[in-house]
Amino acid sequence: MHEISASGDPSLNKASFYAQLREDVSAILTGERDWIANTANCAAVLYHALRDVNWAGFYFLQGEELVLGPFQGKPACVRIGPGRGVCGAAVVQRQTLVVPNVHEFPGHIACDCASNAEIVVPLIVGDRIIGVLDIDSPVLERFSEEDAAGLESIVACLLSASEVGG
Ligand code: SME
């Protein structure tokens, strides 16, 4: 099994941490282009490497609706309607959303009551959004713009390494 070398190393600043994590993700995707397999392993790497995270996974667009994909964490809501929740808002706005306190986000969908902060990164192929990466944390203000930049680079790595489904 591939070792996650970036896992929780407190001596790394966030940029270095994400550079290392991107190498971990890239290594685990090497030689495999299957979209479900790669998103599943990516969710596992993120879930185990990121500190203070209680859910990490993907939703894929089917028509106008987001449908649950590979994830790590507690069972989650399966379908998210257009524009609903943080995930739907990220699709509508076509940009990463960093939510410091989900209880202050209008329409937030609570899948795990332990979640207090969230980050959602859209998966964009050409000009098409095919889904989102969603990560939840029990820690308020867990995610910053540095996390957004780091996770966007990991999503870019995932998309370029895979035969994108859907
Ligand atoms: N909180 C998300 C729903 C998905 S779960 O967090 C896994 C939202 O508001 O869109």
Coordinates of C-alpha atoms and ligand atoms in Angstrom, one line a residue:
M1 CA 0.0 0.0 0.0
H2 CA 1.2 3.5 -0.9
E3 CA 2.4 5.5 2.1
I4 CA 1.0 9.0 2.5
S5 CA 4.2 10.9 3.2
A6 CA 2.5 14.4 3.7
S7 CA 0.3 13.0 6.4
G8 CA -0.2 15.6 9.1
D9 CA 3.5 16.7 9.1
P10 CA 3.3 19.8 11.3
S11 CA 6.8 21.0 10.2
L12 CA 5.5 21.8 6.7
N13 CA 3.9 25.1 5.8
K14 CA 0.7 24.7 3.8
A15 CA 2.3 25.3 0.4
S16 CA 4.9 22.6 1.1
F17 CA 2.3 20.3 2.6
Y18 CA 0.1 20.5 -0.5
A19 CA 3.1 20.1 -2.8
Q20 CA 3.9 16.9 -1.0
L21 CA 0.3 15.8 -0.9
R22 CA 0.1 16.4 -4.7
E23 CA 3.0 14.1 -5.2
D24 CA 1.2 11.5 -3.0
V25 CA -1.9 11.8 -5.1
S26 CA 0.1 11.7 -8.3
A27 CA 1.9 8.6 -7.2
I28 CA -1.2 6.7 -6.3
L29 CA -2.8 7.6 -9.6
T30 CA 0.2 6.5 -11.7
G31 CA -0.7 3.9 -14.3
E32 CA -4.4 4.1 -13.7
R33 CA -6.9 6.3 -15.6
D34 CA -10.2 4.8 -14.2
W35 CA -12.3 7.7 -12.9
I36 CA -14.0 5.9 -10.1
A37 CA -10.9 4.2 -8.9
N38 CA -8.9 7.4 -9.0
T39 CA -11.5 9.5 -7.2
A40 CA -11.9 6.8 -4.6
N41 CA -8.2 6.7 -3.9
C42 CA -7.9 10.5 -3.9
A43 CA -10.7 10.7 -1.3
A44 CA -8.9 8.2 0.8
V45 CA -5.5 10.1 0.6
L46 CA -7.1 13.4 1.4
Y47 CA -9.2 12.0 4.3
H48 CA -6.1 10.4 5.9
A49 CA -3.6 13.2 5.2
L50 CA -5.6 16.3 6.1
R51 CA -5.9 17.0 9.8
D52 CA -9.2 17.8 11.4
V53 CA -11.3 16.4 8.6
N54 CA -14.4 14.3 9.1
W55 CA -15.6 13.8 5.5
A56 CA -13.8 14.0 2.1
G57 CA -15.3 12.9 -1.1
F58 CA -16.9 13.7 -4.5
Y59 CA -20.3 14.5 -5.9
F60 CA -20.8 14.1 -9.7
L61 CA -23.3 16.1 -11.8
Q62 CA -26.0 14.0 -13.4
G63 CA -28.0 16.4 -15.4
E64 CA -28.7 19.3 -13.0
E65 CA -28.3 17.2 -9.8
L66 CA -25.2 16.3 -7.8
V67 CA -25.0 12.6 -7.0
L68 CA -22.8 11.1 -4.3
G69 CA -19.5 9.6 -5.5
P70 CA -16.5 8.0 -3.8
F71 CA -15.9 9.3 -0.3
Q72 CA -14.5 8.7 3.2
G73 CA -16.5 9.5 6.3
K74 CA -20.0 8.9 7.5
P75 CA -22.8 8.1 5.0
A76 CA -23.9 11.3 3.3
C77 CA -26.9 12.6 1.4
V78 CA -27.0 11.0 -2.0
R79 CA -28.6 13.7 -4.2
I80 CA -28.2 17.5 -4.0
G81 CA -30.5 19.6 -6.1
P82 CA -29.4 22.5 -8.4
G83 CA -27.9 25.3 -6.4
R84 CA -28.6 23.6 -3.1
G85 CA -26.1 23.6 -0.2
V86 CA -22.5 24.6 -0.4
C87 CA -21.9 22.0 -3.1
G88 CA -24.6 23.3 -5.4
A89 CA -23.5 26.9 -4.7
A90 CA -20.0 26.0 -5.8
V91 CA -21.4 24.6 -9.1
V92 CA -23.5 27.7 -9.7
Q93 CA -20.6 30.1 -8.9
R94 CA -18.1 27.9 -10.8
Q95 CA -15.5 28.5 -8.0
T96 CA -14.1 27.1 -4.9
L97 CA -16.1 28.0 -1.8
V98 CA -14.4 28.2 1.6
V99 CA -17.0 28.2 4.4
P100 CA -15.5 29.1 7.8
N101 CA -18.8 28.3 9.6
V102 CA -21.4 26.1 7.9
H103 CA -24.0 27.2 10.4
E104 CA -23.9 30.7 8.9
F105 CA -24.1 29.5 5.3
P106 CA -27.7 29.8 4.0
G107 CA -29.0 26.5 2.8
H108 CA -26.0 24.4 4.1
I109 CA -26.9 20.7 4.0
A110 CA -25.8 18.9 7.2
C111 CA -24.8 15.3 6.5
D112 CA -22.7 14.9 9.6
C113 CA -23.7 17.1 12.6
A114 CA -19.9 17.1 13.6
S115 CA -19.2 19.4 10.6
N116 CA -18.5 23.0 11.3
A117 CA -16.4 24.2 8.3
E118 CA -16.3 23.1 4.7
I119 CA -14.5 23.6 1.4
V120 CA -15.9 22.7 -2.0
V121 CA -13.8 22.7 -5.1
P122 CA -15.6 22.4 -8.5
L123 CA -14.3 19.8 -11.0
I124 CA -14.0 21.7 -14.3
V125 CA -13.1 20.0 -17.6
G126 CA -12.8 22.6 -20.4
D127 CA -15.7 24.8 -19.7
R128 CA -17.9 22.0 -18.2
I129 CA -18.4 21.3 -14.5
I130 CA -18.6 17.6 -13.9
G131 CA -18.9 17.6 -10.1
V132 CA -17.2 18.8 -6.9
L133 CA -14.7 17.8 -4.3
D134 CA -16.2 18.4 -0.8
I135 CA -14.3 18.3 2.5
D136 CA -15.8 18.9 5.9
S137 CA -14.1 19.7 9.2
P138 CA -15.4 19.8 12.8
V139 CA -13.0 22.8 13.4
L140 CA -14.4 26.2 12.7
E141 CA -12.3 28.2 10.1
R142 CA -10.4 25.0 9.3
F143 CA -9.9 26.0 5.6
S144 CA -8.1 29.0 4.2
E145 CA -7.3 30.4 0.7
E146 CA -4.1 28.3 0.9
D147 CA -6.1 25.2 1.3
A148 CA -8.2 26.3 -1.7
A149 CA -5.1 26.7 -3.8
G150 CA -3.6 23.4 -2.6
L151 CA -6.8 21.4 -3.2
E152 CA -7.4 23.1 -6.6
S153 CA -3.9 21.9 -7.7
I154 CA -4.8 18.4 -6.5
V155 CA -8.0 18.4 -8.4
A156 CA -6.1 19.5 -11.5
C157 CA -3.7 16.6 -11.0
L158 CA -6.7 14.1 -10.6
L159 CA -8.5 15.4 -13.7
S160 CA -5.4 15.2 -15.9
A161 CA -4.5 11.7 -14.6
S162 CA -8.0 10.2 -15.3
E163 CA -10.4 9.3 -18.0
V164 CA -13.1 11.5 -16.7
G165 CA -16.5 9.7 -16.5
G166 CA -20.0 11.1 -16.7
Ligands
SME1 N1 -22.6 20.0 3.3 C1 -22.8 19.8 1.9 C2 -23.5 18.5 1.7 C3 -22.6 17.3 1.5 S1 -22.0 16.8 2.9 O1 -21.2 17.8 3.6 C4 -21.0 15.4 2.7 C5 -23.5 21.0 1.3 O2 -24.0 21.8 2.0 O3 -23.6 21.0 0.1

